PDB file of C-alpha atoms in Angstrom:
ATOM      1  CA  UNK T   1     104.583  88.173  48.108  1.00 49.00           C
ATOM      2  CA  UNK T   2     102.090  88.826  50.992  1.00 51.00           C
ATOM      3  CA  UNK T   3     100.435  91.686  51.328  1.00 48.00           C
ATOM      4  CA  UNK T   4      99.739  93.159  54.787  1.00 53.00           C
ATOM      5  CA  UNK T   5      98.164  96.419  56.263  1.00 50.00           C
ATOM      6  CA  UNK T   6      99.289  97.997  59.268  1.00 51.00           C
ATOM      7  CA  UNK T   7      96.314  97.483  62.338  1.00 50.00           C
ATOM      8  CA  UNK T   8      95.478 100.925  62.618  1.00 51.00           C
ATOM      9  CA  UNK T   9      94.672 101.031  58.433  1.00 49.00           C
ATOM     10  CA  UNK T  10      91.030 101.812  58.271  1.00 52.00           C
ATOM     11  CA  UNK T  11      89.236 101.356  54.864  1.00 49.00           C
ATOM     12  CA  UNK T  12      86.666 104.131  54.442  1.00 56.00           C
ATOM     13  CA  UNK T  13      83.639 102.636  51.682  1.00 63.00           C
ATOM     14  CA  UNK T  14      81.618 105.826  50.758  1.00 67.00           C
ATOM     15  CA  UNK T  15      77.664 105.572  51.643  1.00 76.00           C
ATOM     16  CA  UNK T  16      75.795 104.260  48.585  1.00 85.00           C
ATOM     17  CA  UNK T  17      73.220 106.218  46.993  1.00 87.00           C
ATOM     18  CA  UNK T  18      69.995 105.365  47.425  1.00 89.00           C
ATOM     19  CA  UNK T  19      71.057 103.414  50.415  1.00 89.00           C
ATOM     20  CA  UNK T  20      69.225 104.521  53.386  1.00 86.00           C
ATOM     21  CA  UNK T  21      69.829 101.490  55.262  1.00 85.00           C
ATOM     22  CA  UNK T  22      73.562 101.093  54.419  1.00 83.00           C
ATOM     23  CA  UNK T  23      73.379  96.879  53.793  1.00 87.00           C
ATOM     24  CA  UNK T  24      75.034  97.923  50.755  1.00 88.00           C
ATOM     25  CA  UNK T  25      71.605  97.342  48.480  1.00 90.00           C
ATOM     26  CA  UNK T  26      70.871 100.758  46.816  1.00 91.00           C
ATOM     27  CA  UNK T  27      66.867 101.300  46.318  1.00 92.00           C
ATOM     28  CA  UNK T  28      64.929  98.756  47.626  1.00 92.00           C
ATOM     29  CA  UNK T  29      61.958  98.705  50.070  1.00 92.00           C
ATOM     30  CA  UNK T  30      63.822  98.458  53.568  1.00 92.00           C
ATOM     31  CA  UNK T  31      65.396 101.999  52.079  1.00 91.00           C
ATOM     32  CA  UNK T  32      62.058 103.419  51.366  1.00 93.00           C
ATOM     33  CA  UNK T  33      61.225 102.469  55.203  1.00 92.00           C
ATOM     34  CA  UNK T  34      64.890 104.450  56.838  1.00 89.00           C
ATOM     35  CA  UNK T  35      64.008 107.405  54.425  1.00 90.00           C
ATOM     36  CA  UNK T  36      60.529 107.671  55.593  1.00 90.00           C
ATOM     37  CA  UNK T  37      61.635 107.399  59.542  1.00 88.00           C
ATOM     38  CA  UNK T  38      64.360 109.804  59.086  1.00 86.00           C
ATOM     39  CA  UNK T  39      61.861 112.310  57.357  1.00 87.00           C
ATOM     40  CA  UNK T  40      59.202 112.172  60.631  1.00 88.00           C
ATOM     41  CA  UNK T  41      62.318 112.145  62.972  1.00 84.00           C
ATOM     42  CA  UNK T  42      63.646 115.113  61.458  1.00 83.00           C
ATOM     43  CA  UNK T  43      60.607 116.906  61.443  1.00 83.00           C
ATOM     44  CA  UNK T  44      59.049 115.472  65.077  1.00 85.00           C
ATOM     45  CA  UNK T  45      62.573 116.871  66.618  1.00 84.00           C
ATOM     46  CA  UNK T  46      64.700 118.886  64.394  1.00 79.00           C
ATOM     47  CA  UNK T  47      67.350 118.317  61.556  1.00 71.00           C
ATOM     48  CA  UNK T  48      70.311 116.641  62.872  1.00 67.00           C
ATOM     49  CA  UNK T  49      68.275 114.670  65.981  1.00 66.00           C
ATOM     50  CA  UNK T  50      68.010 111.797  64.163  1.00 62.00           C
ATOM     51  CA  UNK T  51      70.575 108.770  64.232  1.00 60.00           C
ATOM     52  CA  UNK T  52      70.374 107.326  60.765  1.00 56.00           C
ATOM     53  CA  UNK T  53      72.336 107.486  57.535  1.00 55.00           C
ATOM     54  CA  UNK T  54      72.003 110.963  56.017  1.00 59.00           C
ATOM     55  CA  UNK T  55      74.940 110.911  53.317  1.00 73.00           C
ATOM     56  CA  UNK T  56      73.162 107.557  51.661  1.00 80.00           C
ATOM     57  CA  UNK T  57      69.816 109.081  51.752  1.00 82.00           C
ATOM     58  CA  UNK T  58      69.925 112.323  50.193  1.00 86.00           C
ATOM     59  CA  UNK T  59      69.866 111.458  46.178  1.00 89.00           C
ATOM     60  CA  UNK T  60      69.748 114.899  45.218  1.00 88.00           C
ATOM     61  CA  UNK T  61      73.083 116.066  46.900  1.00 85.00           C
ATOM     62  CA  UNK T  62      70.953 119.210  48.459  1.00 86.00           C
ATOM     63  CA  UNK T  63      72.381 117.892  52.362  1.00 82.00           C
ATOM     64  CA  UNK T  64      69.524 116.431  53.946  1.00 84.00           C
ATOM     65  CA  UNK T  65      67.029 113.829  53.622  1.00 85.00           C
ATOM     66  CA  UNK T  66      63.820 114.861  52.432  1.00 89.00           C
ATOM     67  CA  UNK T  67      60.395 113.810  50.754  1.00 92.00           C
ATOM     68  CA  UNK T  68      62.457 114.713  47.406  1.00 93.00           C
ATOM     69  CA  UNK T  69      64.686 112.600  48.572  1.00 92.00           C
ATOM     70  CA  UNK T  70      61.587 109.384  49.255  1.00 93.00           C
ATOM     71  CA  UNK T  71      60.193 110.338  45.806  1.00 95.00           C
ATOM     72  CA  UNK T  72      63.328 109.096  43.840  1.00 94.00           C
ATOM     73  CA  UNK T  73      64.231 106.349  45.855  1.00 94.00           C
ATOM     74  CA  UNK T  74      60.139 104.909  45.802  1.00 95.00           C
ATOM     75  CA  UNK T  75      60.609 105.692  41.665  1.00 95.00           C
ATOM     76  CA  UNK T  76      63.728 103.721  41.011  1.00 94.00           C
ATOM     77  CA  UNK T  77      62.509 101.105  43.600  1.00 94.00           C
ATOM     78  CA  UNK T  78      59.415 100.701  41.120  1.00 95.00           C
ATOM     79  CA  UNK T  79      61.393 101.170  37.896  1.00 95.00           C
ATOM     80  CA  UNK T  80      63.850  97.900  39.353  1.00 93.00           C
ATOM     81  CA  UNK T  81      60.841  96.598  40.510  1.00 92.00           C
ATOM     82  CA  UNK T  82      59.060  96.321  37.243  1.00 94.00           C
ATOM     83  CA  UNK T  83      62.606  95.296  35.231  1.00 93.00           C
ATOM     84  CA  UNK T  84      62.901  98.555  33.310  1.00 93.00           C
ATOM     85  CA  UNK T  85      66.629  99.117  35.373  1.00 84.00           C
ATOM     86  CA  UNK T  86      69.013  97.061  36.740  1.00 73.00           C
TER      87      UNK T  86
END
């Protein structure tokens, strides 16, 4: 039997945490980079003006991306880093 899906069936993948960049790689350095650019966007213009990934970046659940935020995803980037967690 073949399975098929209608055209207008769109698959909906929620954002990864720790994921700033959304490549599907949770904490590593190119995630450190989008959290750090959202962070001076946000601030430079206001909360919301900026066009990047907010869902992915905020690891504390608190909605919105902040140095909280940079702090745990630099700290598991260094614990992976280091082999102390996959």
């Amino acid at each position: 039997a073949q399975l098929t899906q209608p055209l207008n069936h769109r698959i909906t993948i929620a954002p990864i945490a720790g994921d700033a960049d959304c490549n599907g790689v949770p904490y590593e350095i190119n995630d450190i980079y989008w959290t750090m650019q959202q962070i001076a966007e946000s601030g430079a213009y206001g909360a919301g003006s900026t066009y990047f990934p907010t869902t992915a970046g905020d690891i504390d659940g608190n909605g919105k991306v902040d140095t909280n935020d940079l702090f745990d995803i630099t700290y598991e980037c260094a614990l992976r880093g280091a082999g102390l967690k996959k």
